Amino acid sequence: MSPWAEFLAALDAALLEAVALHCLGGFVVAARYGLPRPTADLDYVEVIPSQHGPHLQSLAGPGSALARAHGLYLQHVTVASLPDRYEERLTPLWPGRFARLALFTLEAHDLALSKLARNSPIDREDVARLARAVPLDPALLRERYETELRSIIIGDQGRHDQTLGLWLEAYFG
């Protein structure tokens, strides 16, 4: 977990009230699924309670004292395409480790689908790693895309349909 342990412990100590984060991105690929994925940011899509978002960013966002001290930072992702019911499948990361900070991570299929709209080279590498290591179930990936994401995904549905098809062929044969 290090260097994240020190950063998150320092953040936890600075919090005045309990805060929960819905985490995604490279941090989750590495921390939840144990895959080699260096990253300096912890991406999150939701902070609960939401009124703590600005304070959280001032404590640990880019350019904050914690970020300068640890070389790591929190990044609030304000635009993301996530499966409709992702919240039902969130899992706690390191429960009980922190007094006020609670981290919840996307389930592996939801995490992979969160990378579909952007589809950058690092996103494709993350999905390929998840496909092998978790392993991902291609039928579940397609079903969740079709029932929970396709109708709400940001961008061109046809392009995303094609991207998912290419991923299924490349990562599952």
PDB file of C-alpha atoms in Angstrom:
ATOM      1  CA  MET A   1       0.000   0.000   0.000  1.00  0.00           C
ATOM      2  CA  SER A   2       2.911   2.361   0.592  1.00  0.00           C
ATOM      3  CA  PRO A   3       3.324   5.240  -0.353  1.00  0.00           C
ATOM      4  CA  TRP A   4      -0.453   5.454  -0.297  1.00  0.00           C
ATOM      5  CA  ALA A   5      -0.515   4.347   3.367  1.00  0.00           C
ATOM      6  CA  GLU A   6       1.234   7.465   4.594  1.00  0.00           C
ATOM      7  CA  PHE A   7      -0.739   9.812   2.336  1.00  0.00           C
ATOM      8  CA  LEU A   8      -4.123   8.353   3.263  1.00  0.00           C
ATOM      9  CA  ALA A   9      -3.228   8.201   6.975  1.00  0.00           C
ATOM     10  CA  ALA A  10      -2.271  11.879   6.868  1.00  0.00           C
ATOM     11  CA  LEU A  11      -5.528  12.698   5.084  1.00  0.00           C
ATOM     12  CA  ASP A  12      -7.500  10.673   7.620  1.00  0.00           C
ATOM     13  CA  ALA A  13      -5.830  12.557  10.487  1.00  0.00           C
ATOM     14  CA  ALA A  14      -6.752  15.894   8.878  1.00  0.00           C
ATOM     15  CA  LEU A  15     -10.437  15.031   8.438  1.00  0.00           C
ATOM     16  CA  LEU A  16     -12.839  16.386  11.044  1.00  0.00           C
ATOM     17  CA  GLU A  17     -15.751  14.121  10.060  1.00  0.00           C
ATOM     18  CA  ALA A  18     -16.284  10.768   8.373  1.00  0.00           C
ATOM     19  CA  VAL A  19     -15.952  10.843   4.580  1.00  0.00           C
ATOM     20  CA  ALA A  20     -16.508   8.052   2.061  1.00  0.00           C
ATOM     21  CA  LEU A  21     -15.116   8.025  -1.475  1.00  0.00           C
ATOM     22  CA  HIS A  22     -16.260   5.987  -4.491  1.00  0.00           C
ATOM     23  CA  CYS A  23     -12.896   5.271  -6.138  1.00  0.00           C
ATOM     24  CA  LEU A  24     -11.989   4.272  -9.681  1.00  0.00           C
ATOM     25  CA  GLY A  25      -9.056   4.484 -12.077  1.00  0.00           C
ATOM     26  CA  GLY A  26      -5.487   3.299 -11.846  1.00  0.00           C
ATOM     27  CA  PHE A  27      -5.443   3.499  -8.052  1.00  0.00           C
ATOM     28  CA  VAL A  28      -8.190   0.849  -7.912  1.00  0.00           C
ATOM     29  CA  VAL A  29      -6.447  -1.298 -10.535  1.00  0.00           C
ATOM     30  CA  ALA A  30      -3.371  -1.365  -8.288  1.00  0.00           C
ATOM     31  CA  ALA A  31      -4.808  -1.209  -4.761  1.00  0.00           C
ATOM     32  CA  ARG A  32      -7.892  -3.444  -5.128  1.00  0.00           C
ATOM     33  CA  TYR A  33      -6.761  -5.852  -7.801  1.00  0.00           C
ATOM     34  CA  GLY A  34      -3.020  -5.892  -7.058  1.00  0.00           C
ATOM     35  CA  LEU A  35      -1.962  -5.172 -10.614  1.00  0.00           C
ATOM     36  CA  PRO A  36       1.155  -3.208 -11.543  1.00  0.00           C
ATOM     37  CA  ARG A  37      -0.196   0.251 -12.253  1.00  0.00           C
ATOM     38  CA  PRO A  38       1.782   3.205 -10.932  1.00  0.00           C
ATOM     39  CA  THR A  39      -0.328   6.314 -10.448  1.00  0.00           C
ATOM     40  CA  ALA A  40       0.011   9.516  -8.460  1.00  0.00           C
ATOM     41  CA  ASP A  41      -3.712  10.189  -8.175  1.00  0.00           C
ATOM     42  CA  LEU A  42      -6.653   8.573  -6.481  1.00  0.00           C
ATOM     43  CA  ASP A  43      -9.654   9.229  -8.722  1.00  0.00           C
ATOM     44  CA  TYR A  44     -13.070   9.350  -7.115  1.00  0.00           C
ATOM     45  CA  VAL A  45     -16.531  10.033  -8.533  1.00  0.00           C
ATOM     46  CA  GLU A  46     -18.467  10.538  -5.323  1.00  0.00           C
ATOM     47  CA  VAL A  47     -17.737  11.943  -1.883  1.00  0.00           C
ATOM     48  CA  ILE A  48     -20.221  11.314   0.904  1.00  0.00           C
ATOM     49  CA  PRO A  49     -21.335  13.608   2.376  1.00  0.00           C
ATOM     50  CA  SER A  50     -21.064  15.703  -0.750  1.00  0.00           C
ATOM     51  CA  GLN A  51     -20.582  18.999   1.087  1.00  0.00           C
ATOM     52  CA  HIS A  52     -17.104  17.792   2.106  1.00  0.00           C
ATOM     53  CA  GLY A  53     -15.866  17.724  -1.494  1.00  0.00           C
ATOM     54  CA  PRO A  54     -14.289  21.198  -1.564  1.00  0.00           C
ATOM     55  CA  HIS A  55     -12.626  20.667   1.831  1.00  0.00           C
ATOM     56  CA  LEU A  56     -11.310  17.275   0.732  1.00  0.00           C
ATOM     57  CA  GLN A  57      -9.788  18.783  -2.411  1.00  0.00           C
ATOM     58  CA  SER A  58      -8.164  21.589  -0.398  1.00  0.00           C
ATOM     59  CA  LEU A  59      -6.656  19.020   1.968  1.00  0.00           C
ATOM     60  CA  ALA A  60      -5.444  16.471  -0.588  1.00  0.00           C
ATOM     61  CA  GLY A  61      -6.142  17.652  -4.127  1.00  0.00           C
ATOM     62  CA  PRO A  62      -3.532  18.685  -6.699  1.00  0.00           C
ATOM     63  CA  GLY A  63      -1.246  21.364  -5.288  1.00  0.00           C
ATOM     64  CA  SER A  64      -2.312  20.782  -1.672  1.00  0.00           C
ATOM     65  CA  ALA A  65       0.205  20.511   1.169  1.00  0.00           C
ATOM     66  CA  LEU A  66      -0.420  16.743   1.354  1.00  0.00           C
ATOM     67  CA  ALA A  67       0.130  16.409  -2.391  1.00  0.00           C
ATOM     68  CA  ARG A  68       3.407  18.318  -2.169  1.00  0.00           C
ATOM     69  CA  ALA A  69       4.561  16.274   0.823  1.00  0.00           C
ATOM     70  CA  HIS A  70       3.699  12.849  -0.609  1.00  0.00           C
ATOM     71  CA  GLY A  71       3.711  13.292  -4.377  1.00  0.00           C
ATOM     72  CA  LEU A  72       0.155  11.877  -4.445  1.00  0.00           C
ATOM     73  CA  TYR A  73      -3.237  13.527  -4.607  1.00  0.00           C
ATOM     74  CA  LEU A  74      -6.998  13.054  -4.782  1.00  0.00           C
ATOM     75  CA  GLN A  75      -8.719  13.820  -8.081  1.00  0.00           C
ATOM     76  CA  HIS A  76     -12.477  14.366  -8.224  1.00  0.00           C
ATOM     77  CA  VAL A  77     -13.690  12.993 -11.558  1.00  0.00           C
ATOM     78  CA  THR A  78     -16.699  15.077 -12.506  1.00  0.00           C
ATOM     79  CA  VAL A  79     -17.491  13.406 -15.847  1.00  0.00           C
ATOM     80  CA  ALA A  80     -17.550   9.606 -15.971  1.00  0.00           C
ATOM     81  CA  SER A  81     -19.555   6.891 -17.694  1.00  0.00           C
ATOM     82  CA  LEU A  82     -20.416   4.284 -15.076  1.00  0.00           C
ATOM     83  CA  PRO A  83     -22.889   1.406 -15.102  1.00  0.00           C
ATOM     84  CA  ASP A  84     -26.226   2.505 -13.683  1.00  0.00           C
ATOM     85  CA  ARG A  85     -26.111   0.257 -10.605  1.00  0.00           C
ATOM     86  CA  TYR A  86     -22.376   0.414  -9.835  1.00  0.00           C
ATOM     87  CA  GLU A  87     -23.082   1.636  -6.283  1.00  0.00           C
ATOM     88  CA  GLU A  88     -24.719  -1.707  -5.421  1.00  0.00           C
ATOM     89  CA  ARG A  89     -21.434  -3.476  -6.155  1.00  0.00           C
ATOM     90  CA  LEU A  90     -18.934  -1.163  -4.443  1.00  0.00           C
ATOM     91  CA  THR A  91     -16.566  -2.933  -2.079  1.00  0.00           C
ATOM     92  CA  PRO A  92     -14.730  -1.409   0.872  1.00  0.00           C
ATOM     93  CA  LEU A  93     -10.982  -1.085   0.520  1.00  0.00           C
ATOM     94  CA  TRP A  94      -8.965  -1.600   3.723  1.00  0.00           C
ATOM     95  CA  PRO A  95     -12.016  -1.443   6.030  1.00  0.00           C
ATOM     96  CA  GLY A  96     -11.244  -0.215   9.520  1.00  0.00           C
ATOM     97  CA  ARG A  97      -7.771   1.042   8.617  1.00  0.00           C
ATOM     98  CA  PHE A  98      -8.722   4.704   8.931  1.00  0.00           C
ATOM     99  CA  ALA A  99     -10.769   6.464  11.605  1.00  0.00           C
ATOM    100  CA  ARG A 100     -12.685   8.855   9.330  1.00  0.00           C
ATOM    101  CA  LEU A 101     -11.823   7.945   5.738  1.00  0.00           C
ATOM    102  CA  ALA A 102     -13.681   5.112   4.000  1.00  0.00           C
ATOM    103  CA  LEU A 103     -12.690   4.033   0.494  1.00  0.00           C
ATOM    104  CA  PHE A 104     -15.026   2.047  -1.747  1.00  0.00           C
ATOM    105  CA  THR A 105     -13.877   0.648  -5.079  1.00  0.00           C
ATOM    106  CA  LEU A 106     -15.634  -0.277  -8.277  1.00  0.00           C
ATOM    107  CA  GLU A 107     -16.198  -3.961  -8.958  1.00  0.00           C
ATOM    108  CA  ALA A 108     -13.827  -5.179 -11.716  1.00  0.00           C
ATOM    109  CA  HIS A 109     -16.402  -5.260 -14.555  1.00  0.00           C
ATOM    110  CA  ASP A 110     -17.665  -1.794 -13.593  1.00  0.00           C
ATOM    111  CA  LEU A 111     -14.075  -0.555 -13.463  1.00  0.00           C
ATOM    112  CA  ALA A 112     -13.388  -1.927 -16.940  1.00  0.00           C
ATOM    113  CA  LEU A 113     -16.563  -0.346 -18.312  1.00  0.00           C
ATOM    114  CA  SER A 114     -15.636   2.992 -16.724  1.00  0.00           C
ATOM    115  CA  LYS A 115     -12.695   3.030 -19.146  1.00  0.00           C
ATOM    116  CA  LEU A 116     -14.741   2.379 -22.284  1.00  0.00           C
ATOM    117  CA  ALA A 117     -15.671   5.959 -23.218  1.00  0.00           C
ATOM    118  CA  ARG A 118     -12.120   7.306 -23.042  1.00  0.00           C
ATOM    119  CA  ASN A 119     -10.433   4.123 -24.333  1.00  0.00           C
ATOM    120  CA  SER A 120      -6.908   5.546 -24.044  1.00  0.00           C
ATOM    121  CA  PRO A 121      -3.867   3.260 -24.361  1.00  0.00           C
ATOM    122  CA  ILE A 122      -3.516   3.095 -20.546  1.00  0.00           C
ATOM    123  CA  ASP A 123      -7.244   2.304 -20.262  1.00  0.00           C
ATOM    124  CA  ARG A 124      -6.836  -0.589 -22.697  1.00  0.00           C
ATOM    125  CA  GLU A 125      -3.806  -1.850 -20.756  1.00  0.00           C
ATOM    126  CA  ASP A 126      -5.814  -1.719 -17.521  1.00  0.00           C
ATOM    127  CA  VAL A 127      -8.699  -3.653 -19.071  1.00  0.00           C
ATOM    128  CA  ALA A 128      -6.330  -6.254 -20.527  1.00  0.00           C
ATOM    129  CA  ARG A 129      -4.719  -6.730 -17.092  1.00  0.00           C
ATOM    130  CA  LEU A 130      -8.105  -7.002 -15.384  1.00  0.00           C
ATOM    131  CA  ALA A 131      -9.320  -9.465 -18.036  1.00  0.00           C
ATOM    132  CA  ARG A 132      -6.409 -11.781 -17.277  1.00  0.00           C
ATOM    133  CA  ALA A 133      -5.966 -11.329 -13.544  1.00  0.00           C
ATOM    134  CA  VAL A 134      -9.468 -11.076 -12.083  1.00  0.00           C
ATOM    135  CA  PRO A 135     -10.475 -12.644 -14.567  1.00  0.00           C
ATOM    136  CA  LEU A 136     -13.291 -10.706 -16.170  1.00  0.00           C
ATOM    137  CA  ASP A 137     -16.294 -12.587 -17.527  1.00  0.00           C
ATOM    138  CA  PRO A 138     -16.878 -11.424 -21.120  1.00  0.00           C
ATOM    139  CA  ALA A 139     -20.580 -12.304 -21.022  1.00  0.00           C
ATOM    140  CA  LEU A 140     -21.085 -10.284 -17.839  1.00  0.00           C
ATOM    141  CA  LEU A 141     -19.101  -7.377 -19.286  1.00  0.00           C
ATOM    142  CA  ARG A 142     -21.324  -7.295 -22.377  1.00  0.00           C
ATOM    143  CA  GLU A 143     -24.549  -7.784 -20.385  1.00  0.00           C
ATOM    144  CA  ARG A 144     -23.705  -4.988 -17.952  1.00  0.00           C
ATOM    145  CA  TYR A 145     -22.766  -2.690 -20.832  1.00  0.00           C
ATOM    146  CA  GLU A 146     -26.027  -3.385 -22.649  1.00  0.00           C
ATOM    147  CA  THR A 147     -28.334  -3.154 -19.617  1.00  0.00           C
ATOM    148  CA  GLU A 148     -26.648  -0.541 -17.416  1.00  0.00           C
ATOM    149  CA  LEU A 149     -24.332   1.623 -19.469  1.00  0.00           C
ATOM    150  CA  ARG A 150     -25.137   1.769 -23.173  1.00  0.00           C
ATOM    151  CA  SER A 151     -28.165   4.041 -22.853  1.00  0.00           C
ATOM    152  CA  ILE A 152     -26.373   6.536 -20.595  1.00  0.00           C
ATOM    153  CA  ILE A 153     -22.778   6.429 -21.837  1.00  0.00           C
ATOM    154  CA  ILE A 154     -21.188   9.728 -22.772  1.00  0.00           C
ATOM    155  CA  GLY A 155     -20.434   9.971 -26.475  1.00  0.00           C
ATOM    156  CA  ASP A 156     -21.314   8.011 -29.589  1.00  0.00           C
ATOM    157  CA  GLN A 157     -23.018   4.687 -28.794  1.00  0.00           C
ATOM    158  CA  GLY A 158     -21.951   3.133 -32.076  1.00  0.00           C
ATOM    159  CA  ARG A 159     -18.310   3.889 -31.384  1.00  0.00           C
ATOM    160  CA  HIS A 160     -18.615   2.443 -27.862  1.00  0.00           C
ATOM    161  CA  ASP A 161     -20.370  -0.658 -29.194  1.00  0.00           C
ATOM    162  CA  GLN A 162     -17.458  -1.142 -31.589  1.00  0.00           C
ATOM    163  CA  THR A 163     -14.870  -0.531 -28.853  1.00  0.00           C
ATOM    164  CA  LEU A 164     -16.479  -3.112 -26.584  1.00  0.00           C
ATOM    165  CA  GLY A 165     -16.536  -5.594 -29.476  1.00  0.00           C
ATOM    166  CA  LEU A 166     -12.840  -5.000 -30.108  1.00  0.00           C
ATOM    167  CA  TRP A 167     -12.057  -5.433 -26.411  1.00  0.00           C
ATOM    168  CA  LEU A 168     -13.983  -8.695 -26.241  1.00  0.00           C
ATOM    169  CA  GLU A 169     -12.142 -10.030 -29.276  1.00  0.00           C
ATOM    170  CA  ALA A 170      -8.708  -8.846 -28.130  1.00  0.00           C
ATOM    171  CA  TYR A 171      -8.912  -9.832 -24.453  1.00  0.00           C
ATOM    172  CA  PHE A 172     -11.100 -12.939 -24.610  1.00  0.00           C
ATOM    173  CA  GLY A 173     -10.409 -14.421 -28.046  1.00  0.00           C
TER     174      GLY A 173
END
